[in-house]
Coordinates of C-alpha atoms (C1' of nucleotides) in Angstrom, one line a residue:
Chain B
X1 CA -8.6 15.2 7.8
X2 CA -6.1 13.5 10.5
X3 CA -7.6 9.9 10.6
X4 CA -5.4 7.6 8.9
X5 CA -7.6 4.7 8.7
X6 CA -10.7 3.5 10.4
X7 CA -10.1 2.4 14.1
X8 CA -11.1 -1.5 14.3
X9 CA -8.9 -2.0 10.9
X10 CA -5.6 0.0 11.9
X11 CA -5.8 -1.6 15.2
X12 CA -5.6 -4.8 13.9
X13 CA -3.1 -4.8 11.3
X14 CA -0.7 -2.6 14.4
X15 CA -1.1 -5.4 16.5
X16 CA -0.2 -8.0 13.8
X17 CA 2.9 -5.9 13.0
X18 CA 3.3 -5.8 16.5
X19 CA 3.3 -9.5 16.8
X20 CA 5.7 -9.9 13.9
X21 CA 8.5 -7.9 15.5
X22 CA 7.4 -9.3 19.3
X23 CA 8.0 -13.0 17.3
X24 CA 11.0 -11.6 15.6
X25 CA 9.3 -13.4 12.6
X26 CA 11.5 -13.5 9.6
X27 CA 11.0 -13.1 5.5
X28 CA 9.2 -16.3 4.9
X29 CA 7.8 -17.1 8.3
X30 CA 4.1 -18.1 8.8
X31 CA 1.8 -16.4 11.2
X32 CA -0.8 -17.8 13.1
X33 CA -4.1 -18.5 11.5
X34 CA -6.4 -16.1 10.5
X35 CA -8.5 -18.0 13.4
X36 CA -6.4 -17.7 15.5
X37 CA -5.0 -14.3 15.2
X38 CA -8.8 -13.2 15.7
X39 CA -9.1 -15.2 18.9
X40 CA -5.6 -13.9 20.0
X41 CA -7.0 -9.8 19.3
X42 CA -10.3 -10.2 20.2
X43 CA -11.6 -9.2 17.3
X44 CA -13.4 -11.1 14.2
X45 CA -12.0 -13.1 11.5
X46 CA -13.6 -10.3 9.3
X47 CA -11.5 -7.8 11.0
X48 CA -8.3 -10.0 10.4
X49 CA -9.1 -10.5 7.0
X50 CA -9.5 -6.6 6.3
X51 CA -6.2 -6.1 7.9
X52 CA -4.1 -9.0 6.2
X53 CA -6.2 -7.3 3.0
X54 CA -4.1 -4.5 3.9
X55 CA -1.1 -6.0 4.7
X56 CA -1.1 -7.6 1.4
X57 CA -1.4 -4.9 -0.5
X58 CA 1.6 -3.6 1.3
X59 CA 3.5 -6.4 0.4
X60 CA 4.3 -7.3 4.1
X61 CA 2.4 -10.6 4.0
X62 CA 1.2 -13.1 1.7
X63 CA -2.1 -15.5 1.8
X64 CA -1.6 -18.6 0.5
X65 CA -4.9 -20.3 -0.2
X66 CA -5.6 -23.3 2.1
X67 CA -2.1 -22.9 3.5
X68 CA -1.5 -20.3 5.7
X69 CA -0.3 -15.6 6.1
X70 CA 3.5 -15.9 5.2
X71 CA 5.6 -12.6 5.8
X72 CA 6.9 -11.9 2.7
X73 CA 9.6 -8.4 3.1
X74 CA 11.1 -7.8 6.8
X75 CA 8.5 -5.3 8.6
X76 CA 11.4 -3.1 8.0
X77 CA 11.1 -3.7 4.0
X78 CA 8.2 -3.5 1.9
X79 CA 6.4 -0.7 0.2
X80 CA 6.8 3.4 0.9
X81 CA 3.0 3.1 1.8
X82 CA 3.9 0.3 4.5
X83 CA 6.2 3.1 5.8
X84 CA 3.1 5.5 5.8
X85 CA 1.1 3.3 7.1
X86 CA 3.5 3.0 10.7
X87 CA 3.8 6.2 10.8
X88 CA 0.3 6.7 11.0
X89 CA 0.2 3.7 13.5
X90 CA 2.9 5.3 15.2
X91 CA 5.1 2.4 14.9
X92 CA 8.2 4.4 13.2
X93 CA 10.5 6.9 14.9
X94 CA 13.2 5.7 14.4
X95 CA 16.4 8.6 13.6
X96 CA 17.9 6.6 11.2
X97 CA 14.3 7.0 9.6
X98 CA 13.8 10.4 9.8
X99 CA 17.7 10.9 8.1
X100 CA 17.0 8.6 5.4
X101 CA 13.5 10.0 5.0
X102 CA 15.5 13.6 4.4
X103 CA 18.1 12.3 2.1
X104 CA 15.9 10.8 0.1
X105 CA 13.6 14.3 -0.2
X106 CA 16.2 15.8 -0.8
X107 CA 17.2 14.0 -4.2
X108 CA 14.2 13.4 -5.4
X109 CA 12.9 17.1 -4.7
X110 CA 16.4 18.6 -6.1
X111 CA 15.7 16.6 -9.2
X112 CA 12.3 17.3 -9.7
X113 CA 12.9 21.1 -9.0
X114 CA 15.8 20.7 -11.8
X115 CA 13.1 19.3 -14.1
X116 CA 10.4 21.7 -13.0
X117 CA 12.7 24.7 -14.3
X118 CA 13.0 23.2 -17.8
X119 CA 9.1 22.1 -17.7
X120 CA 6.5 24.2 -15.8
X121 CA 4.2 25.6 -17.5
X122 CA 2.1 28.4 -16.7
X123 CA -0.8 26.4 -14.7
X124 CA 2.1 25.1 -13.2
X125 CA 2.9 28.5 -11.8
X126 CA -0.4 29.1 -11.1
X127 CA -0.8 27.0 -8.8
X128 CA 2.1 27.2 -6.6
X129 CA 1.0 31.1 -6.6
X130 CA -2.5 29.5 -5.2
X131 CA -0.4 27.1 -2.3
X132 CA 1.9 30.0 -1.6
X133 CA -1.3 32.2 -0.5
X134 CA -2.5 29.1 1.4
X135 CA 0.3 29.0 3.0
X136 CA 0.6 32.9 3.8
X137 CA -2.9 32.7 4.7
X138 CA -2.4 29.7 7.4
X139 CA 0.4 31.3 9.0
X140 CA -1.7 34.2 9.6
X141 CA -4.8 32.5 10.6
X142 CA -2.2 30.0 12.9
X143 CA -3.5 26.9 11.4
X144 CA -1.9 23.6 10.5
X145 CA 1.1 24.6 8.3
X146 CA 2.4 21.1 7.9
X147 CA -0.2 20.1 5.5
X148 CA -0.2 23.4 3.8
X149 CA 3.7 22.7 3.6
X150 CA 3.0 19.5 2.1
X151 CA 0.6 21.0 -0.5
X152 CA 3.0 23.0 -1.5
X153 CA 6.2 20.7 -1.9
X154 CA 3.6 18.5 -3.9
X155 CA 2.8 21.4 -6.2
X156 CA 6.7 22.3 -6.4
X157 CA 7.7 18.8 -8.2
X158 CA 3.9 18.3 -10.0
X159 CA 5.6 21.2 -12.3
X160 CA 8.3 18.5 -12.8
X161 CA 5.7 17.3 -15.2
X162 CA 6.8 13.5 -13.9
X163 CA 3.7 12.1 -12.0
X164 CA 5.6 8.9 -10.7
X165 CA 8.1 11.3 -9.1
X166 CA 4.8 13.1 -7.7
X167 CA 3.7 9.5 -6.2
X168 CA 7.2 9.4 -4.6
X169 CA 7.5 12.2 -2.8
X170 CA 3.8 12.0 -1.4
X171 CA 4.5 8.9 1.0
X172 CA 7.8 10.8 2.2
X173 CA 5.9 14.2 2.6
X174 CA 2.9 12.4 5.0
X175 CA 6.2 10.8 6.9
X176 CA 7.8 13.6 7.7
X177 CA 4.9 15.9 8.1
X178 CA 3.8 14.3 11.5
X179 CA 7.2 15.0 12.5
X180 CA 6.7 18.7 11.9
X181 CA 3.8 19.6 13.6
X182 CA 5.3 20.3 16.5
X183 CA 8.5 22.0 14.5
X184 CA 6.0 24.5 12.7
X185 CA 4.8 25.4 16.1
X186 CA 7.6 28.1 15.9
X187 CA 6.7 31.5 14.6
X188 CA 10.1 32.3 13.1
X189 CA 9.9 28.8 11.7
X190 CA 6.6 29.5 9.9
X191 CA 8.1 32.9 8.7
X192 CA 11.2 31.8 7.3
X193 CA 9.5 28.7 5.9
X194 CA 7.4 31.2 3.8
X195 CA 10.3 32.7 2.5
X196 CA 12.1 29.7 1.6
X197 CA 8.7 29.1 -0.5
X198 CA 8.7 32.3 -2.2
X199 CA 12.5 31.6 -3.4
X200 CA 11.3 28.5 -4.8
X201 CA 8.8 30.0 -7.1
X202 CA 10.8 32.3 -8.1
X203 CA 13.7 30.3 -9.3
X204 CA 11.3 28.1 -10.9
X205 CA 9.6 31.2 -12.9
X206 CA 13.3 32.1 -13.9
X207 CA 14.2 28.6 -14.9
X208 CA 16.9 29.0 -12.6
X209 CA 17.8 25.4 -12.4
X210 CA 21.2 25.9 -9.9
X211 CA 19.6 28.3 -7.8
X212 CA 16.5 26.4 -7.6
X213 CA 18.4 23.1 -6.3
X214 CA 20.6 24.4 -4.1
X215 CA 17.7 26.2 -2.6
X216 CA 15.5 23.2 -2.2
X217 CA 18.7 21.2 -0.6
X218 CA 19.3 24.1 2.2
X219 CA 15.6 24.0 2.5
X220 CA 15.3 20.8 3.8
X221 CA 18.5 20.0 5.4
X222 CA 17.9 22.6 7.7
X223 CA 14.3 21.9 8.6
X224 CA 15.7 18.6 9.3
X225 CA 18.3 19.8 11.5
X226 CA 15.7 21.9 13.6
X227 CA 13.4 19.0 13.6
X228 CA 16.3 16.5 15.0
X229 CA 17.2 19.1 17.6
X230 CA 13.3 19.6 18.6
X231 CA 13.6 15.9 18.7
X232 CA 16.8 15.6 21.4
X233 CA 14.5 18.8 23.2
X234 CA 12.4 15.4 24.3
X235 CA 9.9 17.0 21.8
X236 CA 9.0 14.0 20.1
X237 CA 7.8 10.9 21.9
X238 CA 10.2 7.8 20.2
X239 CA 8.1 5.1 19.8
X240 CA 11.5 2.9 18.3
X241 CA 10.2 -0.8 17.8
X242 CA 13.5 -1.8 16.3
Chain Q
X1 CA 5.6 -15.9 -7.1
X2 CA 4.3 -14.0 -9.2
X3 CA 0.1 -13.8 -7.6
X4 CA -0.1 -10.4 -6.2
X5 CA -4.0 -10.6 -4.7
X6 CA -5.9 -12.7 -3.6
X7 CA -8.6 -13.5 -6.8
X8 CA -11.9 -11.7 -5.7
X9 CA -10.3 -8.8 -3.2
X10 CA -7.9 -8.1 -6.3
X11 CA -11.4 -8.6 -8.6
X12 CA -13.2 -6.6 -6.8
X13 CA -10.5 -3.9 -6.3
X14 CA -10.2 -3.8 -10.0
X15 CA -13.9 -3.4 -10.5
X16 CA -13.8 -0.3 -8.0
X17 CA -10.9 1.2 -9.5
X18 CA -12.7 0.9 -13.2
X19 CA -16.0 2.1 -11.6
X20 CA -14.5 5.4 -10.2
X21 CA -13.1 6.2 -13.8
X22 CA -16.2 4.8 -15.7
X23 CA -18.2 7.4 -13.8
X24 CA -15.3 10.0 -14.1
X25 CA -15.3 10.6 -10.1
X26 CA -13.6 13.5 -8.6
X27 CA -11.5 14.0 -5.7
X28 CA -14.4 14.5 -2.9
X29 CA -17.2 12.5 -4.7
X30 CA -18.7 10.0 -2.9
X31 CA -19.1 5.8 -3.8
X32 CA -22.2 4.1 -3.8
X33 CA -22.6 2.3 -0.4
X34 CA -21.0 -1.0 0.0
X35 CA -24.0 -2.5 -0.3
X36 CA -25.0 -1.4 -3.6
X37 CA -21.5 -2.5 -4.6
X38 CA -21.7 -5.9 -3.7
X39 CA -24.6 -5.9 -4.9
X40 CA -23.2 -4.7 -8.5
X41 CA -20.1 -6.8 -8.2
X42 CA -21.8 -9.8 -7.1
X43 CA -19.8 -10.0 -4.2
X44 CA -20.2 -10.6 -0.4
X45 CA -20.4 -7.2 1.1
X46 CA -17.4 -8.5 3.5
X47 CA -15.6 -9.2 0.1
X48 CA -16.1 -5.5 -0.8
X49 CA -14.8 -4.2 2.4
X50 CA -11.8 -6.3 1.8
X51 CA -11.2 -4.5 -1.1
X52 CA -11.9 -1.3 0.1
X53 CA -9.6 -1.2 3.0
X54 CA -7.0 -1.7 0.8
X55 CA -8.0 0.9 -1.3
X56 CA -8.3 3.1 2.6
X57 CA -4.7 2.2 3.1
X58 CA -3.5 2.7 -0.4
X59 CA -5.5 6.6 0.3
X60 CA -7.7 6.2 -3.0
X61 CA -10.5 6.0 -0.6
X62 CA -11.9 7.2 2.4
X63 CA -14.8 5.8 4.4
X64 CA -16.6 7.7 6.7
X65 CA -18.2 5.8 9.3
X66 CA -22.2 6.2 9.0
X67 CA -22.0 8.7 6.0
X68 CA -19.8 6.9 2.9
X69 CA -17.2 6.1 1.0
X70 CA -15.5 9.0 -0.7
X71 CA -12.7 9.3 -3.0
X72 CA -10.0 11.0 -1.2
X73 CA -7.5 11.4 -4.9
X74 CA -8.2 11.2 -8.2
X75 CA -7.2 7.5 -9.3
X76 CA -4.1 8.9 -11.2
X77 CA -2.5 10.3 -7.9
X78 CA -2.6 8.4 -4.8
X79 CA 0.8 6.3 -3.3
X80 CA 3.4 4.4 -5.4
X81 CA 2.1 1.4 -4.1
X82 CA -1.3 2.0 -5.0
X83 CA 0.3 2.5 -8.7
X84 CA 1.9 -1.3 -8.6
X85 CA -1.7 -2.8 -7.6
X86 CA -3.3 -1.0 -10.6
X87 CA 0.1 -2.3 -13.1
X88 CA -0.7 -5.5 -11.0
X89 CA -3.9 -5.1 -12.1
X90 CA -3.5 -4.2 -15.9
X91 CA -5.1 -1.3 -15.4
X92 CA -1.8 1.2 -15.9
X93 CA 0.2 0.3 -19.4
X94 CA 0.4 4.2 -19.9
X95 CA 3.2 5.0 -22.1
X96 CA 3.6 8.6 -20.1
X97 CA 3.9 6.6 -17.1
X98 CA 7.0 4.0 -18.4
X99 CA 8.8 7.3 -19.6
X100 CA 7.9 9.1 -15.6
X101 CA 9.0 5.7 -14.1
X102 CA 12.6 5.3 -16.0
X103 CA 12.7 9.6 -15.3
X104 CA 12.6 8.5 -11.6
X105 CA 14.3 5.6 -11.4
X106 CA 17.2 7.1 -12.5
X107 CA 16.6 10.1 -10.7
X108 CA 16.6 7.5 -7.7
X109 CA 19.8 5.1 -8.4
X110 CA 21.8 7.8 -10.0
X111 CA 22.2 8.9 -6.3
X112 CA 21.9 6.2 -4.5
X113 CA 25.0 4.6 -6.3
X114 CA 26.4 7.5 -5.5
X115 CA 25.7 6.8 -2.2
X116 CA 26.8 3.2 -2.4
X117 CA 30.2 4.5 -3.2
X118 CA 30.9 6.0 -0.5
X119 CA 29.7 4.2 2.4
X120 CA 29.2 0.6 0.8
X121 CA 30.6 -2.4 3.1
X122 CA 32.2 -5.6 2.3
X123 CA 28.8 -6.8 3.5
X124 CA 27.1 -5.2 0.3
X125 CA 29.8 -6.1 -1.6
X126 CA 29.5 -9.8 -1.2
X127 CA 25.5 -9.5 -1.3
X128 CA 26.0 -8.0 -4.7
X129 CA 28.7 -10.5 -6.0
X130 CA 25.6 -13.0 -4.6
X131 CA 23.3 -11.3 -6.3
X132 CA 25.4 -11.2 -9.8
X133 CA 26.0 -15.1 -9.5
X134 CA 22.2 -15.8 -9.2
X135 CA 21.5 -13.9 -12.5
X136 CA 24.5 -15.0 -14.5
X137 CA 22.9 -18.8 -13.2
X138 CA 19.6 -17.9 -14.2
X139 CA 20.9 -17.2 -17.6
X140 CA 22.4 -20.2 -17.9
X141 CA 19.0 -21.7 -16.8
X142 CA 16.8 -19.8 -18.9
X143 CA 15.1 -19.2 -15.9
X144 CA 13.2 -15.6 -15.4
X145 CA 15.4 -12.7 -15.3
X146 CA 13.0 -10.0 -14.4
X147 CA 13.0 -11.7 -11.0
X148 CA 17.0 -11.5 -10.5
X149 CA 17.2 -7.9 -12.2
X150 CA 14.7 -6.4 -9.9
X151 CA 16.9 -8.4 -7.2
X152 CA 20.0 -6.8 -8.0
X153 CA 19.0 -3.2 -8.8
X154 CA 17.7 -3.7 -5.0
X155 CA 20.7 -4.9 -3.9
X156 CA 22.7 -1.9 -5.4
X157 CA 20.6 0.8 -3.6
X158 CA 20.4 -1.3 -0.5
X159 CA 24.1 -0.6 -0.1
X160 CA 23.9 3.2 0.1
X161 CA 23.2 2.5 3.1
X162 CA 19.4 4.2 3.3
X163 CA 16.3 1.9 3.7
X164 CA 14.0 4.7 2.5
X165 CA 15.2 4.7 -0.9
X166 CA 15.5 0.7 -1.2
X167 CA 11.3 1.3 -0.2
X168 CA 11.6 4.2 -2.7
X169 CA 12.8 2.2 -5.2
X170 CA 11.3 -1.2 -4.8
X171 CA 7.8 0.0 -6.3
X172 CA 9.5 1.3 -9.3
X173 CA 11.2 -2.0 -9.6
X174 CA 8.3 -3.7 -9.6
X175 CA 6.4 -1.6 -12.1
X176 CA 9.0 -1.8 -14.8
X177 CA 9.9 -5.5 -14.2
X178 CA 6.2 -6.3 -15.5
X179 CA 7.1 -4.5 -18.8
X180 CA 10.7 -6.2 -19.2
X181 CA 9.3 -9.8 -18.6
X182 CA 9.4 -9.4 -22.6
X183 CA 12.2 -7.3 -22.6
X184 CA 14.4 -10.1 -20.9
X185 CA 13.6 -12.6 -23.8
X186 CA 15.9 -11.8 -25.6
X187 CA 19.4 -13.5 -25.3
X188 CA 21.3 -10.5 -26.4
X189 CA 19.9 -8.3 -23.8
X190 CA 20.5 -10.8 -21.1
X191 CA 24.0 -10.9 -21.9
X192 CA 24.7 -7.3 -22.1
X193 CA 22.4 -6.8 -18.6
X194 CA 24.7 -9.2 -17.0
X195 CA 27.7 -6.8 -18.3
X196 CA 26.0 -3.9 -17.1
X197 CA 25.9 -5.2 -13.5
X198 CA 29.3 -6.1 -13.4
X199 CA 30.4 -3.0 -14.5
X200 CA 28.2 -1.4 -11.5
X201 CA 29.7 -3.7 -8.7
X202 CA 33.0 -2.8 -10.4
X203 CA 32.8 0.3 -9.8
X204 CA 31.3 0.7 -6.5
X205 CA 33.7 -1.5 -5.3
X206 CA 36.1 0.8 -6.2
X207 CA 34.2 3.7 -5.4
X208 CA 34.4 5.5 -8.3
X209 CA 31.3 7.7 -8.0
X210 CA 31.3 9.2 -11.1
X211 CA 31.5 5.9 -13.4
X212 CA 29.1 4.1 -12.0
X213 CA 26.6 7.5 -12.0
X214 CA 27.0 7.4 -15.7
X215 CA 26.7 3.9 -16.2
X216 CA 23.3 3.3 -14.6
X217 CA 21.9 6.2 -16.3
X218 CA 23.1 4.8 -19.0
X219 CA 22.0 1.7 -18.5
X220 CA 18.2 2.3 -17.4
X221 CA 17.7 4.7 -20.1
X222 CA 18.9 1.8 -22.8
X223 CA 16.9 -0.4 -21.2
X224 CA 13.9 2.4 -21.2
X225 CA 14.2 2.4 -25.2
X226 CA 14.1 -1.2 -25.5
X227 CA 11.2 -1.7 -24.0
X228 CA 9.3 0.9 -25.6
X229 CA 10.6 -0.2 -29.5
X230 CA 9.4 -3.4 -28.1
X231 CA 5.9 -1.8 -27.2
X232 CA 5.5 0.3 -30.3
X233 CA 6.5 -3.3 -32.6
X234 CA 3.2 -4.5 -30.7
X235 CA 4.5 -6.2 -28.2
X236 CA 2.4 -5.3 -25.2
X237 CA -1.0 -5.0 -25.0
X238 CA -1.5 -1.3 -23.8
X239 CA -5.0 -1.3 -21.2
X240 CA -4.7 2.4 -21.6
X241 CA -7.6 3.7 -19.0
X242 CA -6.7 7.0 -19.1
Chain A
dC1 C1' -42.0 28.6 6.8
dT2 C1' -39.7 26.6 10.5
dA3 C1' -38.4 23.2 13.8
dC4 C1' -38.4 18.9 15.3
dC5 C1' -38.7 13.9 15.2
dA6 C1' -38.7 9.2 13.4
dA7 C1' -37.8 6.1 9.5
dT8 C1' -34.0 5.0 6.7
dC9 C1' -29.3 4.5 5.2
dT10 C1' -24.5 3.9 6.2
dG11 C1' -20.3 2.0 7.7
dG12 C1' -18.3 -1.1 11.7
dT13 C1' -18.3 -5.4 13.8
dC14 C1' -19.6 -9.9 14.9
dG15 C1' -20.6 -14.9 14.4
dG16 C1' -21.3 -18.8 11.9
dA17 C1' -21.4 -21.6 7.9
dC18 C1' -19.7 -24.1 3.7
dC19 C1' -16.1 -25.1 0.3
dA20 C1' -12.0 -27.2 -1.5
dG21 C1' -7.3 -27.7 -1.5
dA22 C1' -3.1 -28.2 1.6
dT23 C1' -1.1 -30.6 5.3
dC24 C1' 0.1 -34.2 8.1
dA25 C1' -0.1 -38.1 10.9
dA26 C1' -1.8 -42.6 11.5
dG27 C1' -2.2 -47.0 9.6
dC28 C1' -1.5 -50.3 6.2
dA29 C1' 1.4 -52.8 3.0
dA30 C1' 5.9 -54.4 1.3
Chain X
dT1 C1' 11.6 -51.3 9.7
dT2 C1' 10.5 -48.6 5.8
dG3 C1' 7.6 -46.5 2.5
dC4 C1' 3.2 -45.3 0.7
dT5 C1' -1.6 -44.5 0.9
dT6 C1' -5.5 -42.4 3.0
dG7 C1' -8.5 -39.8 5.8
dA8 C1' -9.1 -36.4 9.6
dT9 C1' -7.8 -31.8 10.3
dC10 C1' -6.5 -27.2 9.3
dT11 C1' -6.5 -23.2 6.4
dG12 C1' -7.8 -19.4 3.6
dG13 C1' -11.8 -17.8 0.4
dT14 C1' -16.5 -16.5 0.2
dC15 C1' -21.0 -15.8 1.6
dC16 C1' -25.0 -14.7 4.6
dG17 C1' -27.5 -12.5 8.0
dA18 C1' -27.6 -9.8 12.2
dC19 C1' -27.0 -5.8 15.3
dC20 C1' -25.3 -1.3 16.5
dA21 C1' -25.1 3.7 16.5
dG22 C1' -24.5 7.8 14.3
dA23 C1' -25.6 10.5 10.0
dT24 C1' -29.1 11.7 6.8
dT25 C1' -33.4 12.9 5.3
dG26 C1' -38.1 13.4 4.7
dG27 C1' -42.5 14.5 6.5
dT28 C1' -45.2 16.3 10.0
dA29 C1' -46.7 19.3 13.6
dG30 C1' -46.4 23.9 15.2

DNA sequence: CTACCAATCTGGTCGGACCAGATCAAGCAA
DNA sequence: TTGCTTGATCTGGTCCGACCAGATTGGTAG
């Protein structure tokens, strides 16, 4: 349920990204052969390939046939599911990330909770009643409560009816989930959290559009704030590769 | 500039992607082995893991070492990247999804022009008067607009000064500009485009938050309306594989 | 019927091989 | 000397076969 992807694959396309930003390699820059790149990470040209598979998918590199791996975006560009990806690789932690990452949950959530209240329908409601008890449930058995939270943000703007919007919130909800492990850690935390989620519902089952934004906007500006002071605690280990 | 795979790994990505909704596989089911699908696909099996690591990193799949390959979402959710292979593809021309893309894109810019006014720098500023001279030269060219639109509307959000939403946005971008090469055919609509973007820079430049909010609503939803009168007179080929 | 063990299947990784186009430098011609 | 042709080299694309070790499963012995 925690393994990103599988070990020989992730470890190869963290060292190329690695290499990238080591190289300072810029939008349009080659990288070494696929040969070489093998040789130079001890690993097969198999292995490279199913990495630079994934990195072009991400739209970090680009293959040209019989020519050579060009980066196409800055390792700092590219896709939401590049972001993901470092995460996972734990090549991203950066602050600036992690307040970008927040102000863009919070207008896409404030919008799709804005939406939700015109739209949901009744499964709709149903199933945030089902994540809700999840949730309750988790906080009593003390179990991971970051990926019951992220259930639950995902069911909040599914009611938006908007799928796409869905798909955009998903790679910002993995992000900032690994930072909150360690932030749900706090009973209160889980409590309140709980809480915030029941207003949520609530507004959305009245239709309450204003209340339902403003709610969601508190909501996660102040988990944010928690998590940024857990963060200066020396809580979170900074791997910043910037 | 415009290949987005390599031919077989995209091939044989596609063939997966159509195999899992030919067989109408749930979240949880499990792939035949990778074996049996090179085996269908006429592939190398090292060509099928090519394929299916992207599909791993995109989190359509999951392989379990020494058990299988399972499908960890249904094919409709998944990340936003994983939604510009499959337009990349052909295999998403849904006309629910080009209504839930122009929902969030505006959603999206709306703010981030917001943004932009308030904490854009000369920097931006002459990146977007940069960005305005390419396209008005590419319409004196003839040349492809879709390119320079997707270029600009990148620029605009870069200058709110959060790389999350630029990453937010670009997948979006991308989707859309696929259904506006058409779009941009037509000379009128280049013309008024170039208009619009003036009028954006205009008024970010002079921060007038409330203009420029209007206008790009404005101005995507226009767009939005031309494009689907386009795709109701016939003029894209819908691969509906919903 | 149960419990245990071995054949089988699976993904993970490796190495080598061939192809055809891109690249580039050496060598030839002007 | 300069410019163009040409061939060796390099590169990604694809395929094949092999080995490993853990998961799975079926059959057999108790």
């Amino acid at each position: 349920m925690a393994t990103p992807l599988s070990s020989e694959t992730s470890h190869t396309v963290r060292r190329t990204l690695e290499f990238v930003q080591h190289h300072r390699l810029a939008k349009g820059d080659r990288l070494p052969s696929e040969r070489e790149l093998s040789e130079r990470f001890g690993v097969a040209r198999s292995s490279v390939r199913e990495a630079l598979a994934v990195l072009d998918a991400m739209r970090i590199t680009e293959r040209r046939p019989k020519s050579g791996i060009y980066l196409r975006n800055a390792v700092e560009d590219g896709g939401l599911d590049a972001l993901v990806l470092q995460a996972d690789l734990g090549l991203t932690f950066d602050p600036q990330v992690t307040r970008d990452v927040t102000e863009a949950r919070i207008i896409c959530e404030e919008q799709a909770l804005r939406l939700a209240c015109q739209r949901r329908t009744d499964a709709d409601l149903t199933r945030l009643h089902q994540s809700l008890q999840t949730y309750a449930a988790t906080i009593q058995a003390g179990g991971d409560l970051a990926e019951a939270d992220v259930d639950f943000h995902l069911a909040l703007v599914a009611a938006s009816q908007n799928r796409i919007l869905v798909r955009t919130l998903t790679p910002l909800m993995l992000m900032s989930r690994r930072w909150r492990e360690r932030y749900f850690e706090s009973d209160a935390i889980r409590r309140r959290s709980l809480a915030d989620h029941r207003a949520f519902v609530a507004a959305i089952e009245a239709r309450d559009e204003v209340t339902a934004a403003a709610q969601v906007r508190r909501h996660v500006e102040t988990a944010a704030a928690d998590v940024r002071a857990l963060a200066e605690q020396g809580g979170l280990a900074a791997t910043n590769t910037t």
